[in-house]
Tab-separated table of C-alpha atoms in Angstrom:
chain	number	residue	atom	x	y	z
A	1268	MET	CA	-27.817	7.549	30.014
A	1269	ARG	CA	-24.168	8.338	29.386
A	1270	ILE	CA	-24.001	10.460	32.543
A	1271	THR	CA	-25.538	7.626	34.592
A	1272	ARG	CA	-22.874	5.203	33.376
A	1273	VAL	CA	-20.102	7.699	34.171
A	1274	LEU	CA	-21.395	8.319	37.699
A	1275	GLY	CA	-21.829	4.586	38.293
A	1276	ALA	CA	-18.229	3.927	37.275
A	1277	ALA	CA	-17.032	6.757	39.540
A	1278	LEU	CA	-18.908	5.386	42.556
A	1279	LEU	CA	-17.525	1.907	41.898
A	1280	ALA	CA	-13.959	3.244	41.730
A	1281	LEU	CA	-14.547	5.251	44.899
A	1282	GLY	CA	-15.700	2.159	46.781
A	1283	LEU	CA	-12.782	0.033	45.616
A	1284	ALA	CA	-10.202	2.681	46.516
A	1285	ALA	CA	-11.752	3.627	49.839
A	1286	GLY	CA	-11.882	0.026	51.044
A	1287	PRO	CA	-8.138	-0.371	51.798
A	1288	ALA	CA	-7.929	3.141	53.254
A	1289	ALA	CA	-10.790	2.443	55.640
A	1290	ALA	CA	-9.144	-0.786	56.673
A	1291	ASP	CA	-5.888	1.011	57.391
A	1292	SER	CA	-7.589	3.551	59.657
A	1293	SER	CA	-9.137	0.914	61.927
A	1294	PRO	CA	-7.501	0.244	65.304
A	1295	SER	CA	-4.728	-2.292	65.017
A	1296	PRO	CA	-4.893	-5.355	67.268
A	1297	GLY	CA	-2.432	-5.312	70.124
A	1298	ALA	CA	-0.070	-8.059	71.119
A	1299	SER	CA	-1.712	-10.693	73.265
A	1300	ASP	CA	-0.393	-11.681	76.654
A	1301	ASP	CA	1.198	-15.091	76.160
A	1302	GLY	CA	2.558	-15.603	79.651
A	1303	LYS	CA	5.877	-13.933	78.797
A	1304	ALA	CA	4.952	-10.433	79.931
A	1305	PRO	CA	7.672	-8.624	81.911
A	1306	THR	CA	7.392	-8.884	85.682
A	1307	ARG	CA	9.873	-6.178	86.629
A	1308	ALA	CA	10.579	-2.544	85.801
A	1309	GLY	CA	13.759	-0.590	85.279
A	1310	THR	CA	15.025	2.094	87.637
A	1311	SER	CA	16.230	4.583	84.989
A	1312	PHE	CA	15.930	5.411	81.303
A	1313	ARG	CA	18.873	3.172	80.448
A	1314	THR	CA	17.468	0.165	82.310
A	1315	ALA	CA	13.822	0.601	81.275
A	1316	THR	CA	12.034	-2.700	80.678
A	1317	GLU	CA	10.903	-3.134	77.080
A	1318	ILE	CA	7.231	-3.962	76.503
A	1319	GLU	CA	5.203	-4.300	73.314
A	1320	GLN	CA	1.983	-2.467	72.595
A	1321	GLY	CA	-0.952	-4.480	73.867
A	1322	GLN	CA	1.218	-6.301	76.412
A	1323	ARG	CA	0.516	-6.132	80.139
A	1324	ALA	CA	3.598	-5.662	82.320
A	1325	THR	CA	3.788	-5.945	86.097
A	1326	ALA	CA	6.394	-4.981	88.662
A	1327	SER	CA	6.898	-4.842	92.403
A	1328	GLY	CA	8.653	-2.026	94.216
A	1329	SER	CA	8.552	0.371	97.102
A	1330	ALA	CA	6.815	3.693	97.522
A	1331	GLY	CA	9.374	6.276	96.433
A	1332	ASP	CA	10.969	4.156	93.681
A	1333	TYR	CA	11.050	5.235	90.044
A	1334	LEU	CA	9.672	2.533	87.763
A	1335	TYR	CA	10.530	2.664	84.032
A	1336	TRP	CA	9.227	0.854	80.955
A	1337	SER	CA	9.773	1.511	77.243
A	1338	PHE	CA	7.701	0.744	74.154
A	1339	PRO	CA	7.845	1.451	70.386
A	1340	ALA	CA	5.454	3.857	68.636
A	1341	ASP	CA	5.347	4.450	64.892
A	1342	THR	CA	4.025	7.157	62.591
A	1343	GLY	CA	0.269	7.615	62.518
A	1344	ARG	CA	-0.257	5.866	65.855
A	1345	ARG	CA	-1.813	7.355	68.978
A	1346	PRO	CA	-0.569	5.439	72.049
A	1347	THR	CA	-2.533	5.186	75.278
A	1348	VAL	CA	-0.660	4.293	78.475
A	1349	ARG	CA	-2.560	2.966	81.488
A	1350	ALA	CA	-1.140	2.128	84.898
A	1351	THR	CA	-2.626	0.656	88.066
A	1352	VAL	CA	-0.799	0.857	91.387
A	1353	LYS	CA	-1.866	-1.505	94.174
A	1354	LEU	CA	-1.197	-0.036	97.596
A	1355	PRO	CA	-0.725	-1.706	100.999
A	1356	GLY	CA	-3.684	-2.103	103.322
A	1357	THR	CA	-2.617	0.713	105.632
A	1358	HIS	CA	-1.266	3.969	104.255
A	1359	GLY	CA	-1.837	7.689	104.243
A	1360	PRO	CA	-2.789	9.889	101.285
A	1361	GLN	CA	-0.460	9.387	98.312
A	1362	ALA	CA	-0.200	11.174	94.939
A	1363	TRP	CA	1.041	9.041	92.025
A	1364	GLN	CA	2.091	10.319	88.621
A	1365	LEU	CA	2.538	8.762	85.173
A	1366	ASP	CA	4.976	10.488	82.774
A	1367	VAL	CA	5.785	9.586	79.159
A	1368	TYR	CA	9.004	10.636	77.394
A	1369	ASP	CA	10.048	10.263	73.762
A	1370	GLY	CA	13.329	8.930	72.401
A	1371	LEU	CA	15.051	12.247	73.119
A	1372	ARG	CA	13.786	12.064	76.711
A	1373	ARG	CA	11.457	14.977	76.167
A	1374	ARG	CA	8.384	14.801	78.353
A	1375	GLN	CA	5.311	14.425	76.161
A	1376	ALA	CA	2.034	16.109	77.042
A	1377	CYS	CA	-1.111	14.004	77.373
A	1378	GLN	CA	-4.113	14.864	75.227
A	1379	TYR	CA	-6.359	13.647	78.013
A	1380	GLY	CA	-6.371	11.166	80.864
A	1381	ALA	CA	-5.717	11.229	84.606
A	1382	GLN	CA	-1.948	11.569	84.609
A	1383	THR	CA	-1.756	12.359	88.343
A	1384	ARG	CA	-4.089	11.014	91.003
A	1385	THR	CA	-4.212	11.043	94.777
A	1386	ALA	CA	-5.142	7.878	96.656
A	1387	ALA	CA	-7.020	8.638	99.844
A	1388	GLN	CA	-6.062	6.967	103.102
A	1389	GLY	CA	-6.780	3.246	102.975
A	1390	THR	CA	-7.503	3.157	99.222
A	1391	GLY	CA	-6.506	-0.183	97.726
A	1392	SER	CA	-5.337	1.039	94.325
A	1393	VAL	CA	-5.012	4.061	92.062
A	1394	GLU	CA	-5.421	4.126	88.279
A	1395	LEU	CA	-3.628	6.491	85.900
A	1396	ALA	CA	-3.888	7.065	82.141
A	1397	CYS	CA	-2.215	9.164	79.456
A	1398	VAL	CA	-3.383	9.427	75.835
A	1399	LEU	CA	-0.531	10.839	73.778
A	1400	ARG	CA	-0.798	12.946	70.664
A	1401	THR	CA	-0.569	11.170	67.331
A	1402	VAL	CA	3.001	10.278	66.382
A	1403	ARG	CA	4.156	12.381	63.420
A	1404	GLY	CA	6.525	11.326	60.669
A	1405	TRP	CA	8.469	14.577	60.764
A	1406	SER	CA	8.707	17.771	62.823
A	1407	GLU	CA	10.669	20.996	63.092
A	1408	PRO	CA	13.798	20.696	65.274
A	1409	TRP	CA	12.450	23.232	67.765
A	1410	ALA	CA	9.048	21.541	68.118
A	1411	ASN	CA	8.083	19.019	70.788
A	1412	ASP	CA	5.944	16.855	68.533
A	1413	PRO	CA	5.946	13.095	69.185
A	1414	LEU	CA	8.120	11.305	66.618
A	1415	PRO	CA	8.509	7.592	65.781
A	1416	GLY	CA	10.835	5.612	68.003
A	1417	THR	CA	11.138	4.485	71.599
A	1418	TYR	CA	8.936	5.964	74.309
A	1419	TYR	CA	9.559	5.750	78.035
A	1420	VAL	CA	6.997	5.379	80.812
A	1421	ARG	CA	7.902	6.553	84.298
A	1422	LEU	CA	5.690	5.771	87.269
A	1423	THR	CA	6.388	7.195	90.713
A	1424	VAL	CA	4.808	8.707	93.797
A	1425	VAL	CA	5.159	12.473	94.010
A	1426	ASP	CA	3.608	13.147	97.416
A	1427	LEU	CA	3.320	10.885	100.468
A	1428	GLY	CA	3.907	10.891	104.206
A	1429	ALA	CA	7.271	9.958	105.685
A	1430	SER	CA	5.766	6.887	107.340
A	1431	ASP	CA	4.679	5.493	103.955
A	1432	LEU	CA	8.084	5.835	102.297
A	1433	GLY	CA	9.450	2.423	101.380
A	1434	GLN	CA	6.213	0.494	101.794
A	1435	PRO	CA	5.758	-2.312	99.239
A	1436	VAL	CA	3.602	-1.593	96.182
A	1437	SER	CA	2.872	-3.383	92.920
A	1438	ALA	CA	2.223	-1.819	89.534
A	1439	GLU	CA	0.614	-2.915	86.291
A	1440	VAL	CA	1.211	-1.072	82.997
A	1441	ARG	CA	-0.344	-1.557	79.574
A	1442	VAL	CA	0.176	0.367	76.321
A	1443	ASP	CA	-2.428	0.280	73.546
A	1444	THR	CA	-2.436	2.100	70.230
A	1445	LYS	CA	-4.879	3.381	67.635
A	1446	ASP	CA	-4.041	3.820	63.957
A	1447	ILE	CA	-5.076	7.354	62.934
A	1448	GLY	CA	-4.004	6.898	59.306
A	1449	GLY	CA	-3.529	9.575	56.665
A	1450	ALA	CA	-5.333	12.227	58.703
A	1451	ALA	CA	-2.069	12.660	60.634
A	1452	ALA	CA	0.285	12.424	57.650
A	1453	VAL	CA	2.845	15.166	57.037
A	1454	ASP	CA	5.106	15.941	54.100
A	1455	GLY	CA	8.319	14.532	55.481
A	1456	SER	CA	9.846	11.637	57.390
A	1457	LEU	CA	12.740	10.873	59.689
A	1458	GLY	CA	15.749	9.076	58.311
A	1459	LYS	CA	15.768	6.798	61.362
A	1460	PRO	CA	13.372	6.382	64.304
A	1461	LEU	CA	14.436	7.905	67.615
A	1462	VAL	CA	15.717	4.796	69.363
A	1463	PRO	CA	18.370	5.764	71.921
A	1464	GLY	CA	20.091	3.510	74.394
A	1465	ILE	CA	22.656	0.790	73.900
A	1466	ALA	CA	22.050	-2.923	73.997
A	1467	VAL	CA	24.493	-5.786	73.563
A	1468	GLU	CA	23.874	-8.642	71.166
A	1469	ALA	CA	25.789	-11.859	70.553
A	1470	GLY	CA	28.882	-11.013	68.573
A	1471	ASP	CA	31.118	-12.507	65.949
A	1472	GLU	CA	32.886	-15.831	65.907
A	1473	ASP	CA	35.855	-14.361	67.758
A	1474	GLY	CA	33.651	-13.781	70.795
A	1475	SER	CA	33.475	-9.999	70.497
A	1476	LYS	CA	30.176	-8.234	71.091
A	1477	ALA	CA	28.944	-5.212	69.193
A	1478	ALA	CA	26.955	-2.371	70.710
A	1479	VAL	CA	23.720	-1.792	68.831
A	1480	LEU	CA	20.602	0.273	69.255
A	1481	SER	CA	17.676	-0.978	71.263
A	1482	SER	CA	15.859	-3.990	69.836
A	1483	PHE	CA	12.989	-1.722	68.833
A	1484	GLY	CA	15.182	-0.254	66.105
A	1485	SER	CA	14.913	-3.155	63.694
A	1486	ASP	CA	15.471	-2.602	59.998
A	1487	ASP	CA	11.841	-3.305	59.166
A	1488	GLY	CA	8.522	-2.735	60.853
A	1489	TRP	CA	8.664	1.063	60.772
A	1490	SER	CA	6.142	2.685	58.452
A	1491	SER	CA	7.742	6.134	58.467
A	1492	GLY	CA	7.983	7.238	54.851
A	1493	TRP	CA	6.266	8.970	51.990
A	1494	TRP	CA	3.272	6.617	51.685
A	1495	SER	CA	-0.023	7.094	53.548
A	1496	ASP	CA	-3.677	6.574	52.731
A	1497	ARG	CA	-3.855	10.319	52.084
A	1498	TRP	CA	-2.507	9.532	48.600
A	1499	VAL	CA	-5.531	7.303	47.976
A	1500	TRP	CA	-7.980	10.054	48.853
A	1501	THR	CA	-5.995	12.556	46.781
A	1502	ALA	CA	-6.264	10.264	43.746
A	1503	ILE	CA	-9.990	9.800	44.364
A	1504	GLY	CA	-10.460	13.566	44.561
A	1505	GLY	CA	-8.635	14.071	41.266
A	1506	MET	CA	-10.714	11.375	39.595
A	1507	LEU	CA	-13.994	12.865	40.807
A	1508	ALA	CA	-12.909	16.339	39.688
A	1509	ALA	CA	-12.170	15.018	36.194
A	1510	LEU	CA	-15.507	13.218	36.015
A	1511	ALA	CA	-17.315	16.336	37.231
A	1512	GLY	CA	-15.672	18.300	34.412
A	1513	VAL	CA	-16.768	15.753	31.826
A	1514	GLY	CA	-20.307	15.690	33.220
A	1515	GLY	CA	-20.526	19.464	33.231
A	1516	TYR	CA	-19.407	19.619	29.644
A	1517	VAL	CA	-22.027	17.057	28.613
A	1518	LEU	CA	-24.782	18.985	30.384
A	1519	THR	CA	-23.873	22.418	29.090
A	1520	ARG	CA	-22.887	21.813	25.478
A	1521	GLY	CA	-26.542	21.819	24.359
A	1522	PRO	CA	-28.211	19.776	21.634
A	1523	GLY	CA	-26.136	18.748	18.674
A	1524	ARG	CA	-26.186	20.688	15.445
A	1525	PRO	CA	-29.041	19.693	13.101
A	1526	SER	CA	-28.173	17.754	10.028
A	1527	ARG	CA	-27.700	19.748	6.850
A	1528	VAL	CA	-30.842	19.766	4.735
A	1529	PRO	CA	-30.217	19.867	1.033
A	1530	PRO	CA	-31.602	22.992	-0.523
A	1531	ASN	CA	-34.818	22.793	-2.457
A	1532	VAL	CA	-34.314	22.296	-6.100
């Protein structure tokens, strides 16, 4: 009976502790399109148009242009970038490519997805996708692991006929994210997210303007740090190990010593 009560209490504690961790590992809702989505793209890293995760951005350009967007990605997140290019009615074969760079402008490899696709002659559109690796909180300096901060999306055509160069095209880009949780946690964190670039904000009363980091680099909103739901599961494991030790002791200690019987007189 005592063992049953101990196991019941352990299962109850396990359920209460696992509830928040399971909630944290579920996909986070993206930002909804509220009619304020960007309608243009930058032409370089420095002029990349900022978009939020879950926001659909559109842009018009010409075949041969480089189109740039940027978005924030935090620790424990796995971003997915999707792009659709709408082509003119008459064109030859064209190969389009979607590249993603981190805050240090290092090209990030895609776990899976059609990063480069060729549109056959007369095809109305081409769709591209890139699922990045999970963003880590810390990495060795020589590694190319994705780290929290700004990420850049570059969309361009890499192969087309001379007659198609400069033809009008339109593009649509969307970035979604999935929260991986403590499964991707590491023992370390960056002091600051990788948010390069310079933006200008309204200055002091004297009219001066100060150069600051990109608006993604706000003081809050970044979860990089020591805490992750891995600590919850570690505590649960320690609790279960302690309970298993107590239960094993109860099972193996044997029956209690018999009461002393007074000697016969």
